[in-house]
Amino acid sequence: MDRSNNDLSLDKVNSVELFEKASNQSFIRESGNSDVDIRIELDTTPIAYAMLCSMLATNQMSHREFQFAVRKLEDLINKKNQIKDGNDMPKPVLFNDNKPRRRF
C-alpha cells in the first residue's frame, strides 16, 4: 500500500496530539492540586421540625409530647452550637503600628 504524504502528516499530527494529551494528563494528575479536602455541612433542623409537626398533625404524638420533643431538639441544637463555638480558633489580634518611629 502506498500512502500519500497527507496520510503520513496526519498520522504524525495525531501521534503528536496523543503524546501531548497524555503528557498533559500526567502533569495535571501529578500537580499536587488533587488532594483537596471538602467539608459540607447541611442544616437538617428544618427537617426535624417538619417531622415533629407531621407527627403531631397525624396524631402520632400528643401536644405534650410534641412540646417536649421540640424543647429537646432545641437543647440539642444549642449544645451543638456551644461545642462548635468552643472549637473555633481564636480571632487574630491586629496590632496597629501607629507609633512614630525614630529616624537615625
Coordinates of N, CA and C in Angstrom, one line a residue:
M1 N 0.8 -1.2 0.0 CA 0.0 0.0 0.0 C 0.9 1.2 0.0
D2 N 0.6 2.1 -0.9 CA 1.2 3.4 -0.9 C 0.4 4.4 -0.2
R3 N 1.1 5.1 0.7 CA 0.4 6.1 1.4 C 0.9 7.5 0.9
S4 N 0.0 8.4 0.8 CA 0.4 9.7 0.4 C 1.0 10.5 1.5
N5 N 1.6 11.6 1.1 CA 2.3 12.4 2.1 C 1.3 13.0 3.1
N6 N 0.0 13.3 2.6 CA -1.0 13.8 3.5 C -1.4 12.8 4.6
D7 N -1.4 11.5 4.3 CA -1.7 10.5 5.3 C -0.6 10.4 6.3
L8 N 0.6 10.5 5.9 CA 1.7 10.4 6.8 C 1.7 11.6 7.7
S9 N 1.5 12.8 7.2 CA 1.5 14.0 8.0 C 0.3 14.0 9.0
L10 N -0.9 13.4 8.6 CA -2.0 13.3 9.5 C -1.6 12.3 10.7
D11 N -1.0 11.2 10.3 CA -0.5 10.3 11.4 C 0.4 10.9 12.3
K12 N 1.3 11.8 11.8 CA 2.3 12.5 12.6 C 1.6 13.4 13.5
V13 N 0.6 14.2 13.0 CA -0.2 15.1 13.8 C -0.9 14.4 14.9
N14 N -1.6 13.3 14.5 CA -2.3 12.5 15.5 C -1.5 12.0 16.6
S15 N -0.3 11.5 16.3 CA 0.6 10.9 17.3 C 1.1 12.0 18.2
V16 N 1.4 13.2 17.7 CA 1.8 14.4 18.5 C 0.7 14.8 19.4
E17 N -0.5 14.8 18.9 CA -1.7 15.2 19.8 C -1.9 14.2 20.9
L18 N -1.7 12.9 20.6 CA -1.9 11.9 21.6 C -0.8 12.0 22.7
F19 N 0.4 12.3 22.2 CA 1.5 12.4 23.2 C 1.3 13.7 24.1
E20 N 0.9 14.8 23.5 CA 0.6 16.0 24.3 C -0.5 15.8 25.3
K21 N -1.6 15.1 24.8 CA -2.7 14.8 25.7 C -2.3 13.9 26.9
A22 N -1.5 12.9 26.6 CA -1.0 12.0 27.7 C -0.1 12.7 28.6
S23 N 0.8 13.6 28.1 CA 1.7 14.3 29.0 C 1.0 15.3 29.8
N24 N -0.1 16.0 29.2 CA -0.8 17.0 30.0 C -1.6 16.3 31.1
Q25 N -2.2 15.1 30.8 CA -2.9 14.4 31.8 C -2.0 14.0 33.0
S26 N -0.8 13.5 32.7 CA 0.1 13.1 33.8 C 0.6 14.4 34.5
F27 N 0.7 15.5 33.8 CA 1.2 16.7 34.5 C 0.1 17.2 35.5
I28 N -1.2 17.2 35.0 CA -2.3 17.6 35.9 C -2.4 16.6 37.1
R29 N -2.3 15.3 36.8 CA -2.5 14.3 37.8 C -1.5 14.4 38.9
E30 N -0.3 14.8 38.5 CA 0.8 14.9 39.5 C 1.1 16.3 39.9
S31 N 0.2 17.2 39.7 CA 0.5 18.6 40.0 C 0.4 18.9 41.5
G32 N -0.2 18.1 42.3 CA -0.3 18.3 43.7 C -1.6 19.0 44.1
N33 N -2.4 19.3 43.1 CA -3.7 20.0 43.4 C -4.8 19.0 43.6
S34 N -4.6 17.8 43.5 CA -5.6 16.8 43.5 C -6.1 16.4 44.9
D35 N -5.2 16.7 45.9 CA -5.6 16.4 47.3 C -6.3 17.6 48.0
V36 N -7.6 17.6 47.8 CA -8.4 18.7 48.3 C -9.4 18.1 49.3
D37 N -9.5 18.7 50.5 CA -10.5 18.3 51.5 C -11.6 19.2 51.4
I38 N -12.8 18.7 51.3 CA -14.0 19.5 51.3 C -14.9 19.1 52.4
R39 N -15.4 20.1 53.1 CA -16.3 19.9 54.3 C -17.7 20.5 53.9
I40 N -18.7 19.7 53.9 CA -20.0 20.2 53.6 C -20.9 19.9 54.8
E41 N -21.5 21.0 55.3 CA -22.4 20.9 56.4 C -23.8 21.3 56.0
L42 N -24.8 20.4 56.2 CA -26.2 20.6 55.9 C -27.0 20.8 57.2
D43 N -27.7 21.8 57.3 CA -28.6 22.0 58.5 C -29.9 21.3 58.3
T44 N -30.1 20.2 59.1 CA -31.3 19.4 58.9 C -32.3 19.7 60.0
T45 N -32.1 20.9 60.7 CA -33.0 21.3 61.7 C -34.5 21.5 61.1
P46 N -34.6 22.2 60.0 CA -36.0 22.3 59.5 C -36.7 21.0 59.2
I47 N -35.9 20.0 58.8 CA -36.5 18.7 58.5 C -37.0 18.0 59.8
A48 N -36.2 18.2 60.9 CA -36.6 17.7 62.2 C -37.9 18.3 62.7
Y49 N -37.9 19.7 62.5 CA -39.2 20.4 62.9 C -40.3 19.9 62.1
A50 N -40.1 19.7 60.8 CA -41.2 19.3 59.9 C -41.7 17.9 60.3
M51 N -40.8 17.0 60.7 CA -41.2 15.7 61.1 C -42.0 15.7 62.4
L52 N -41.6 16.5 63.3 CA -42.4 16.7 64.6 C -43.7 17.2 64.3
C53 N -43.8 18.2 63.4 CA -45.1 18.8 63.1 C -46.0 17.8 62.4
S54 N -45.4 17.0 61.5 CA -46.2 16.0 60.8 C -46.7 14.9 61.8
M55 N -45.9 14.5 62.7 CA -46.3 13.5 63.7 C -47.4 14.1 64.6
L56 N -47.4 15.4 64.9 CA -48.4 16.0 65.7 C -49.7 16.1 64.9
A57 N -49.6 16.4 63.6 CA -50.8 16.6 62.7 C -51.5 15.3 62.5
T58 N -50.7 14.2 62.5 CA -51.3 12.9 62.2 C -51.6 12.1 63.5
N59 N -51.6 12.8 64.6 CA -51.9 12.2 65.9 C -51.0 11.1 66.3
Q60 N -49.8 11.1 65.8 CA -48.8 10.1 66.2 C -48.2 10.4 67.6
M61 N -48.4 11.7 68.0 CA -47.9 12.1 69.3 C -48.9 13.2 69.9
S62 N -48.9 13.3 71.2 CA -49.8 14.3 71.8 C -49.1 15.6 71.8
H63 N -49.9 16.7 72.1 CA -49.4 18.0 72.1 C -48.3 18.1 73.2
R64 N -48.5 17.5 74.3 CA -47.5 17.5 75.4 C -46.2 16.8 74.9
E65 N -46.3 15.7 74.2 CA -45.1 15.0 73.7 C -44.4 15.9 72.6
F66 N -45.2 16.6 71.8 CA -44.7 17.5 70.8 C -43.9 18.6 71.5
Q67 N -44.4 19.2 72.5 CA -43.7 20.3 73.2 C -42.4 19.8 73.8
F68 N -42.5 18.6 74.4 CA -41.3 18.0 75.0 C -40.2 17.8 73.9
A69 N -40.6 17.2 72.8 CA -39.7 16.9 71.7 C -39.1 18.2 71.1
V70 N -39.9 19.2 71.0 CA -39.3 20.5 70.4 C -38.3 21.1 71.4
R71 N -38.6 21.0 72.7 CA -37.6 21.5 73.7 C -36.3 20.7 73.6
K72 N -36.5 19.4 73.5 CA -35.3 18.5 73.5 C -34.5 18.8 72.2
L73 N -35.2 19.0 71.1 CA -34.5 19.3 69.8 C -33.7 20.6 70.0
E74 N -34.4 21.7 70.5 CA -33.7 23.0 70.7 C -32.5 22.8 71.7
D75 N -32.6 22.0 72.7 CA -31.5 21.8 73.6 C -30.3 21.2 72.9
L76 N -30.6 20.2 72.0 CA -29.6 19.5 71.2 C -28.9 20.5 70.3
I77 N -29.7 21.4 69.7 CA -29.1 22.4 68.7 C -28.3 23.3 69.5
N78 N -28.7 23.8 70.6 CA -27.9 24.8 71.4 C -26.6 24.1 71.9
K79 N -26.7 22.9 72.3 CA -25.5 22.2 72.8 C -24.5 22.0 71.6
K80 N -25.0 21.7 70.4 CA -24.1 21.6 69.2 C -23.5 22.9 68.9
N81 N -24.2 24.0 69.0 CA -23.7 25.3 68.7 C -22.6 25.7 69.7
Q82 N -22.8 25.3 71.0 CA -21.8 25.6 72.0 C -20.5 24.9 71.8
I83 N -20.6 23.6 71.4 CA -19.4 22.8 71.1 C -18.7 23.4 69.9
K84 N -19.5 23.8 68.9 CA -18.9 24.3 67.7 C -18.2 25.7 68.0
D85 N -18.9 26.5 68.8 CA -18.3 27.8 69.1 C -17.0 27.6 69.9
G86 N -17.0 26.6 70.8 CA -15.8 26.3 71.6 C -14.6 25.8 70.9
N87 N -14.9 25.2 69.7 CA -13.8 24.7 68.9 C -13.2 25.6 67.9
D88 N -13.8 26.8 67.8 CA -13.3 27.8 66.8 C -12.0 28.3 67.2
M89 N -11.2 28.6 66.2 CA -9.9 29.2 66.5 C -10.1 30.6 67.1
P90 N -9.2 31.0 67.9 CA -9.3 32.4 68.4 C -9.1 33.4 67.3
K91 N -9.8 34.5 67.5 CA -9.7 35.6 66.5 C -8.3 36.2 66.5
P92 N -7.7 36.5 65.3 CA -6.4 37.1 65.3 C -6.3 38.4 65.9
V93 N -5.2 38.7 66.5 CA -5.0 40.0 67.2 C -4.3 40.9 66.2
L94 N -4.9 42.1 65.9 CA -4.3 43.0 65.0 C -3.5 44.1 65.8
F95 N -2.3 44.3 65.4 CA -1.5 45.3 66.0 C -1.4 46.5 65.1
N96 N -1.8 47.7 65.7 CA -1.7 48.9 64.9 C -0.4 49.5 65.3
D97 N 0.4 49.7 64.3 CA 1.7 50.3 64.5 C 1.7 51.8 64.1
N98 N 1.0 52.6 64.9 CA 0.8 54.0 64.6 C 1.8 54.8 65.4
K99 N 2.7 54.2 66.1 CA 3.7 54.9 66.9 C 4.7 55.6 66.0
P100 N 5.1 56.8 66.3 CA 6.1 57.5 65.5 C 7.5 56.7 65.6
R101 N 8.1 56.6 64.5 CA 9.4 55.9 64.5 C 10.6 56.9 64.6
R102 N 11.6 56.5 65.3 CA 12.8 57.3 65.4 C 13.6 57.2 64.1
R103 N 14.0 58.3 63.6 CA 14.9 58.3 62.4 C 16.3 58.5 62.9
F104 N 17.2 57.8 62.3 CA 18.6 57.9 62.6 C 19.3 58.7 61.6

